[in-house]
Every structure is written in structure tokens, then in C-alpha cells.
CSV table of C-alpha atoms and ligand atoms in Angstrom, one decimal:
chain,number,residue,atom,x,y,z
A,115,MET,CA,1.5,-3.3,-21.6
A,116,ALA,CA,-0.6,-5.2,-19.1
A,117,ARG,CA,-0.4,-3.9,-15.5
A,118,ARG,CA,1.4,-6.4,-13.2
A,119,MET,CA,-0.2,-7.7,-10.0
A,120,LEU,CA,1.3,-6.4,-6.8
A,121,ILE,CA,0.6,-8.0,-3.4
A,122,ALA,CA,1.9,-5.7,-0.7
A,123,GLY,CA,2.1,-6.4,3.0
A,124,ASN,CA,2.1,-3.7,5.7
A,125,TRP,CA,3.4,-5.0,9.0
A,126,LYS,CA,2.6,-1.7,10.7
A,127,MET,CA,4.2,-1.5,14.2
A,128,ASN,CA,4.8,-5.3,14.4
A,129,GLY,CA,7.9,-7.4,14.0
A,130,LEU,CA,11.1,-8.1,15.7
A,131,ARG,CA,14.3,-9.5,14.1
A,132,GLN,CA,13.0,-13.1,14.8
A,133,SER,CA,10.0,-12.3,12.5
A,134,LEU,CA,12.3,-12.3,9.5
A,135,VAL,CA,12.4,-16.1,9.4
A,136,PHE,CA,9.2,-16.3,7.3
A,137,PHE,CA,10.7,-14.1,4.6
A,138,GLU,CA,12.2,-17.2,3.1
A,139,GLU,CA,8.9,-18.9,2.7
A,140,ILE,CA,7.4,-15.7,1.1
A,141,CYS,CA,10.5,-15.5,-1.2
A,142,SER,CA,10.0,-19.0,-2.5
A,143,ILE,CA,6.3,-18.3,-3.3
A,144,ALA,CA,7.2,-15.0,-4.8
A,145,GLY,CA,9.9,-16.7,-6.9
A,146,SER,CA,7.4,-19.2,-8.2
A,147,ARG,CA,5.0,-16.4,-9.4
A,148,SER,CA,7.2,-14.4,-11.7
A,149,ASP,CA,4.0,-12.7,-12.9
A,150,VAL,CA,3.2,-11.2,-9.5
A,151,ASP,CA,5.2,-8.5,-7.7
A,152,VAL,CA,5.5,-8.9,-3.9
A,153,LEU,CA,6.3,-6.0,-1.5
A,154,LEU,CA,6.7,-6.1,2.2
A,155,ALA,CA,6.8,-3.0,4.4
A,156,PRO,CA,8.2,-4.1,7.8
A,157,PRO,CA,8.9,-1.5,10.5
A,158,ALA,CA,11.9,0.7,9.7
A,159,THR,CA,14.1,-1.2,12.2
A,160,LEU,CA,13.9,-4.3,10.0
A,161,ILE,CA,14.2,-2.8,6.5
A,162,PHE,CA,18.0,-3.2,6.2
A,163,SER,CA,18.0,-6.9,7.4
A,164,ALA,CA,14.9,-7.7,5.3
A,165,ALA,CA,16.3,-6.2,2.2
A,166,GLU,CA,19.4,-8.4,2.6
A,167,ILE,CA,17.4,-11.6,2.4
A,168,ALA,CA,14.4,-10.5,0.3
A,169,GLY,CA,15.4,-12.0,-3.0
A,170,PRO,CA,12.6,-11.1,-5.5
A,171,VAL,CA,10.5,-9.5,-2.7
A,172,LYS,CA,10.5,-5.7,-2.8
A,173,ILE,CA,11.0,-4.0,0.5
A,174,GLY,CA,9.1,-0.8,1.4
A,175,GLY,CA,8.9,1.8,4.2
A,176,GLN,CA,5.6,2.6,5.9
A,177,ASP,CA,6.1,6.4,5.8
A,178,CYS,CA,8.8,9.0,5.1
A,179,HIS,CA,9.4,12.6,5.9
A,180,ASN,CA,8.8,15.1,3.2
A,181,HIS,CA,12.3,16.6,3.6
A,182,PRO,CA,15.5,14.8,2.6
A,183,SER,CA,17.3,15.6,5.9
A,184,GLY,CA,17.3,18.1,8.8
A,185,ALA,CA,16.1,18.7,12.3
A,186,HIS,CA,13.2,16.3,12.5
A,187,THR,CA,13.7,14.1,15.5
A,188,GLY,CA,12.4,10.6,15.1
A,189,ASP,CA,11.5,10.9,11.4
A,190,ILE,CA,13.0,9.0,8.5
A,191,SER,CA,13.7,10.4,5.1
A,192,ALA,CA,13.0,8.7,1.8
A,193,GLU,CA,16.7,8.7,1.0
A,194,MET,CA,17.4,6.8,4.3
A,195,LEU,CA,14.8,4.2,3.3
A,196,ARG,CA,16.4,3.8,-0.1
A,197,ASP,CA,19.8,3.6,1.5
A,198,ALA,CA,18.6,0.8,3.8
A,199,GLY,CA,17.3,-1.2,0.8
A,200,ALA,CA,13.7,-0.1,0.2
A,201,SER,CA,12.4,0.5,-3.3
A,202,CYS,CA,8.9,1.7,-2.3
A,203,VAL,CA,7.2,3.6,0.6
A,204,ILE,CA,3.6,3.7,1.7
A,205,VAL,CA,2.4,7.3,2.2
A,206,GLY,CA,-1.0,8.6,3.4
A,207,HIS,CA,-2.1,5.4,5.1
A,208,SER,CA,-5.3,6.2,7.0
A,209,GLU,CA,-3.6,5.4,10.3
A,210,ARG,CA,-1.1,8.2,9.6
A,211,ARG,CA,-3.8,10.5,8.3
A,212,ALA,CA,-5.8,9.9,11.6
A,213,ASP,CA,-3.0,9.3,14.2
A,214,HIS,CA,-0.7,12.1,13.0
A,215,GLY,CA,-3.2,14.5,11.3
A,216,GLU,CA,-1.5,14.1,7.9
A,217,SER,CA,-3.3,16.2,5.3
A,218,SER,CA,-3.4,15.3,1.6
A,219,ASP,CA,-1.1,18.2,0.9
A,220,LEU,CA,1.5,16.6,3.2
A,221,VAL,CA,0.9,13.2,1.6
A,222,ARG,CA,1.6,14.7,-1.8
A,223,SER,CA,4.9,16.3,-0.6
A,224,LYS,CA,5.9,12.9,0.9
A,225,ALA,CA,5.2,11.2,-2.4
A,226,GLU,CA,7.3,13.8,-4.2
A,227,ALA,CA,10.1,13.3,-1.7
A,228,ALA,CA,9.9,9.5,-2.2
A,229,GLN,CA,10.1,9.9,-6.0
A,230,ALA,CA,13.1,12.3,-5.6
A,231,ALA,CA,14.9,9.6,-3.6
A,232,GLY,CA,14.1,7.0,-6.2
A,233,LEU,CA,11.3,5.2,-4.4
A,234,ILE,CA,7.9,4.4,-5.7
A,235,PRO,CA,5.2,5.8,-3.4
A,236,VAL,CA,2.2,3.7,-2.6
A,237,ILE,CA,-0.4,6.5,-2.0
A,238,CYS,CA,-3.4,5.5,0.2
A,239,VAL,CA,-6.9,6.9,-0.2
A,240,GLY,CA,-10.2,5.8,1.3
A,241,GLU,CA,-13.4,7.1,2.9
A,242,SER,CA,-14.6,6.6,6.4
A,243,GLU,CA,-17.7,4.7,7.3
A,244,SER,CA,-19.8,7.8,7.9
A,245,GLU,CA,-18.7,9.3,4.6
A,246,ARG,CA,-19.7,6.1,2.8
A,247,ARG,CA,-23.1,6.0,4.6
A,248,ALA,CA,-23.6,9.7,3.6
A,249,GLY,CA,-23.1,8.8,0.0
A,250,LYS,CA,-19.8,10.8,-0.1
A,251,ALA,CA,-17.3,8.0,-0.8
A,252,GLU,CA,-16.5,9.1,-4.4
A,253,ALA,CA,-16.3,12.8,-3.5
A,254,VAL,CA,-13.9,12.1,-0.6
A,255,VAL,CA,-11.7,9.8,-2.5
A,256,GLY,CA,-11.8,12.1,-5.5
A,257,ALA,CA,-10.6,15.0,-3.3
A,258,GLN,CA,-7.9,12.9,-1.8
A,259,LEU,CA,-6.6,12.0,-5.2
A,260,ASP,CA,-6.7,15.7,-6.4
A,261,GLN,CA,-4.6,16.8,-3.4
A,262,SER,CA,-2.4,13.8,-2.7
A,263,LEU,CA,-1.0,13.0,-6.2
A,264,PRO,CA,2.3,14.4,-7.4
A,265,GLU,CA,2.7,15.4,-11.1
A,266,ASN,CA,5.1,12.5,-11.8
A,267,THR,CA,2.8,9.5,-12.3
A,268,ALA,CA,5.3,6.9,-11.1
A,269,TYR,CA,3.2,5.8,-8.1
A,270,VAL,CA,0.9,3.1,-7.0
A,271,ILE,CA,-2.6,3.9,-5.5
A,272,ALA,CA,-4.1,1.9,-2.7
A,273,TYR,CA,-7.8,2.2,-2.2
A,274,GLU,CA,-8.5,1.4,1.5
A,275,PRO,CA,-11.9,2.1,2.9
A,276,VAL,CA,-11.0,3.2,6.4
A,277,TRP,CA,-13.8,1.1,8.0
A,278,ALA,CA,-12.5,-2.1,6.4
A,279,ILE,CA,-9.0,-1.8,7.8
A,280,GLY,CA,-8.3,-4.3,10.5
A,281,THR,CA,-12.0,-4.8,11.2
A,282,GLY,CA,-12.6,-8.0,9.3
A,283,LEU,CA,-15.1,-6.1,7.1
A,284,THR,CA,-14.6,-5.8,3.4
A,285,ALA,CA,-16.3,-3.6,0.9
A,286,SER,CA,-18.6,-5.5,-1.4
A,287,ILE,CA,-17.2,-6.8,-4.7
A,288,GLU,CA,-19.6,-4.3,-6.5
A,289,ASP,CA,-18.4,-1.4,-4.4
A,290,ILE,CA,-14.7,-2.3,-4.9
A,291,ALA,CA,-15.2,-2.6,-8.7
A,292,ALA,CA,-17.1,0.7,-8.8
A,293,MET,CA,-14.5,2.6,-6.7
A,294,HIS,CA,-11.5,1.3,-8.6
A,295,ALA,CA,-13.1,2.2,-11.9
A,296,PHE,CA,-13.8,5.7,-10.5
A,297,ILE,CA,-10.3,6.1,-9.3
A,298,ARG,CA,-8.8,4.9,-12.6
A,299,SER,CA,-10.9,7.3,-14.6
A,300,ASN,CA,-9.6,10.1,-12.3
A,301,LEU,CA,-5.9,9.4,-12.7
A,302,PRO,CA,-3.8,11.2,-15.3
A,303,ASP,CA,-2.3,7.9,-16.4
A,304,GLY,CA,-5.1,5.6,-15.4
A,305,PRO,CA,-4.5,2.7,-17.9
A,306,ASN,CA,-1.0,2.3,-16.7
A,307,THR,CA,-1.4,2.9,-12.9
A,308,GLN,CA,-1.6,0.0,-10.5
A,309,ILE,CA,-4.5,0.3,-8.1
A,310,LEU,CA,-4.5,-1.9,-5.0
A,311,TYR,CA,-7.4,-2.7,-2.8
A,312,GLY,CA,-6.8,-2.9,1.0
A,313,GLY,CA,-9.1,-3.6,3.9
A,314,SER,CA,-9.2,-7.0,5.5
A,315,VAL,CA,-8.0,-8.9,2.5
A,316,LYS,CA,-7.7,-12.6,3.6
A,317,PRO,CA,-7.0,-15.9,1.8
A,318,ASP,CA,-10.8,-16.6,1.6
A,319,ASN,CA,-11.7,-13.3,-0.2
A,320,ALA,CA,-8.5,-12.6,-2.1
A,321,ALA,CA,-9.4,-14.5,-5.3
A,322,ASP,CA,-12.7,-12.7,-5.8
A,323,ILE,CA,-11.2,-9.2,-5.1
A,324,LEU,CA,-8.1,-9.8,-7.2
A,325,SER,CA,-10.1,-11.0,-10.2
A,326,LEU,CA,-11.7,-7.6,-10.7
A,327,THR,CA,-10.6,-5.8,-13.8
A,328,ASP,CA,-9.5,-2.6,-12.1
A,329,VAL,CA,-7.9,-4.3,-9.1
A,330,ASP,CA,-4.1,-4.7,-9.7
A,331,GLY,CA,-3.3,-6.2,-6.3
A,332,ALA,CA,-3.8,-5.9,-2.6
A,333,LEU,CA,-2.4,-4.0,0.3
A,334,VAL,CA,-2.6,-6.4,3.2
A,335,GLY,CA,-2.2,-5.6,6.9
A,336,GLY,CA,-3.1,-8.3,9.4
A,337,ALA,CA,-2.8,-11.3,7.0
A,338,SER,CA,0.7,-10.2,6.0
A,339,LEU,CA,1.9,-11.1,9.5
A,340,LYS,CA,1.1,-14.8,8.9
A,341,ALA,CA,3.3,-16.5,6.3
A,342,ALA,CA,0.6,-19.1,5.4
A,343,ASP,CA,-2.1,-16.4,4.9
A,344,PHE,CA,0.1,-14.0,3.0
A,345,THR,CA,1.5,-16.7,0.7
A,346,ALA,CA,-2.1,-17.9,0.1
A,347,ILE,CA,-3.1,-14.4,-1.0
A,348,ILE,CA,-0.1,-14.3,-3.4
A,349,ALA,CA,-1.2,-17.7,-4.8
A,350,ALA,CA,-4.8,-16.3,-5.2
A,351,ALA,CA,-3.6,-13.7,-7.7
A,352,PRO,CA,-5.1,-14.5,-11.1
B,432,PEP,C1,-3.7,-2.0,6.0
B,432,PEP,O1,-3.0,-1.9,7.0
B,432,PEP,O2,-3.4,-1.2,5.0
B,432,PEP,C2,-4.7,-3.0,5.9
B,432,PEP,C3,-5.4,-3.0,4.8
B,432,PEP,O3,-4.9,-3.7,7.1
B,432,PEP,P1,-5.9,-5.0,7.1
B,432,PEP,O4,-5.5,-5.9,6.0
B,432,PEP,O5,-5.5,-5.7,8.5
B,432,PEP,O6,-7.3,-4.6,7.1
């Protein structure tokens, strides 16, 4: 079976209740592209309201704790995300790995917790600029995959070179193609696993990136906060 396209938006720490108005515009585009899955990960405070109006758009969390409940002040469990209406959760985003010191082992346990709660984890991997310059991009991403992936292969991978996130820089088409092929060949269920590219995906570069054989969609940060840009990226899916 062919892998479906998935366009995912990560709002990060942005969005108030008034931001939900543009969901309707996204929903109408998503509805007109039944061949493309659309996922939005708003901040946790908006998940419940977003899920109520999302229609065909899937709603995701941006992180979850690796335990189902307990004395973890300020954290949110996968079960809580599911209860609020999420069907997916991003884990191992480079901002969590950097800002919160999250290791690949922790990312794996979060992915397992997500699966146990009935969520699909979107597991992020990607090298830093210095690692790429040193020729270590594949070694770094390979190690992240080794340590971050749960045994259950019901997950999505997002390849996000750290230096391309929020910088306006994107990896070259050749580098994206090579890294996605590398990742697929290192996955236990490579032919059936969706691999997204993330890192400054915009309306003007989306078509080229999304047309690559091993790219099954995009994880979009900044451009997912603008309805026109995000819907243009959905429309650019081949
Ligand atoms: C991201 O947050 O995962 C991301 C890719 O951000 P941006 O599109 O802004 O680079």
C-alpha cells in the first residue's frame, strides 16, 4: 500500500483561543485533499477546543511525559492528550532535546507511552550544523534512530536538521533525498513508515521537497502559524 502524505504543523509555544479561527480554512483545504493527512499540534491549552472543530484535521500534542500519571508537576501524559482529543504526539523535537536535555532513551520511552495510550508518536531526529559540517550527519541520525525508536513500528519519523529549524535555511534537495533514503534503509519497517522533512518548509520550497521519493510529508513550524502559508503547503503535496 502506498504511504500517504502527511502535512503536520507544530505551533510550538504560540496560539491563544482566538487563533483557532483559521482552523476552518485549513479544514476546508484538508477536506478537498482526501489523499493528504493534515495534523496540527497546537499548545496543550488548545488541544481540546481544536479537536472539537478539527473535522478531518488530526490534532497532536507537542510532547508527553513517559509515565501515564503521577507526581510530575507541569507535565502532561499521553493519556491526557488522547482524552483531550489528540491522536498523535511529537516526541524528541530538537527544541525539547536542547531546552530540556531530553536523551534518545527518554524519547523512546515517551514514544512507548504514546503508543500505550493509543497515540501515534512523531519521532524527531536531526543533526546540528557542526555535526553536518564534520561529516557526521548520518552517524548522528543513525544513533538517534537506534536509541529513540520503540519496538512497535506504529510511528512517524520527522527528519529535521537542527540548523534548518526556524532559520529560513533548508537542506539541499540532494541532502534531503540522501538522508531520507538513509533513514528508510535503517528502519525496521522502512517501506511502510512515513518520513517527514522539517526545517523551514515554506510554500515556495514545499513542492520540490514533497516530490522526493522518500519524503512522505512535512513537519512545519513557522509557516503553520499562517493559514495561507500552511494551506499552500498542503496544496503543494503531489
Ligand atoms: C519545527 O518546529 O519542527 C520546524 C520545522 O520549524 P520551522 O518550520 O519554523 O523551521
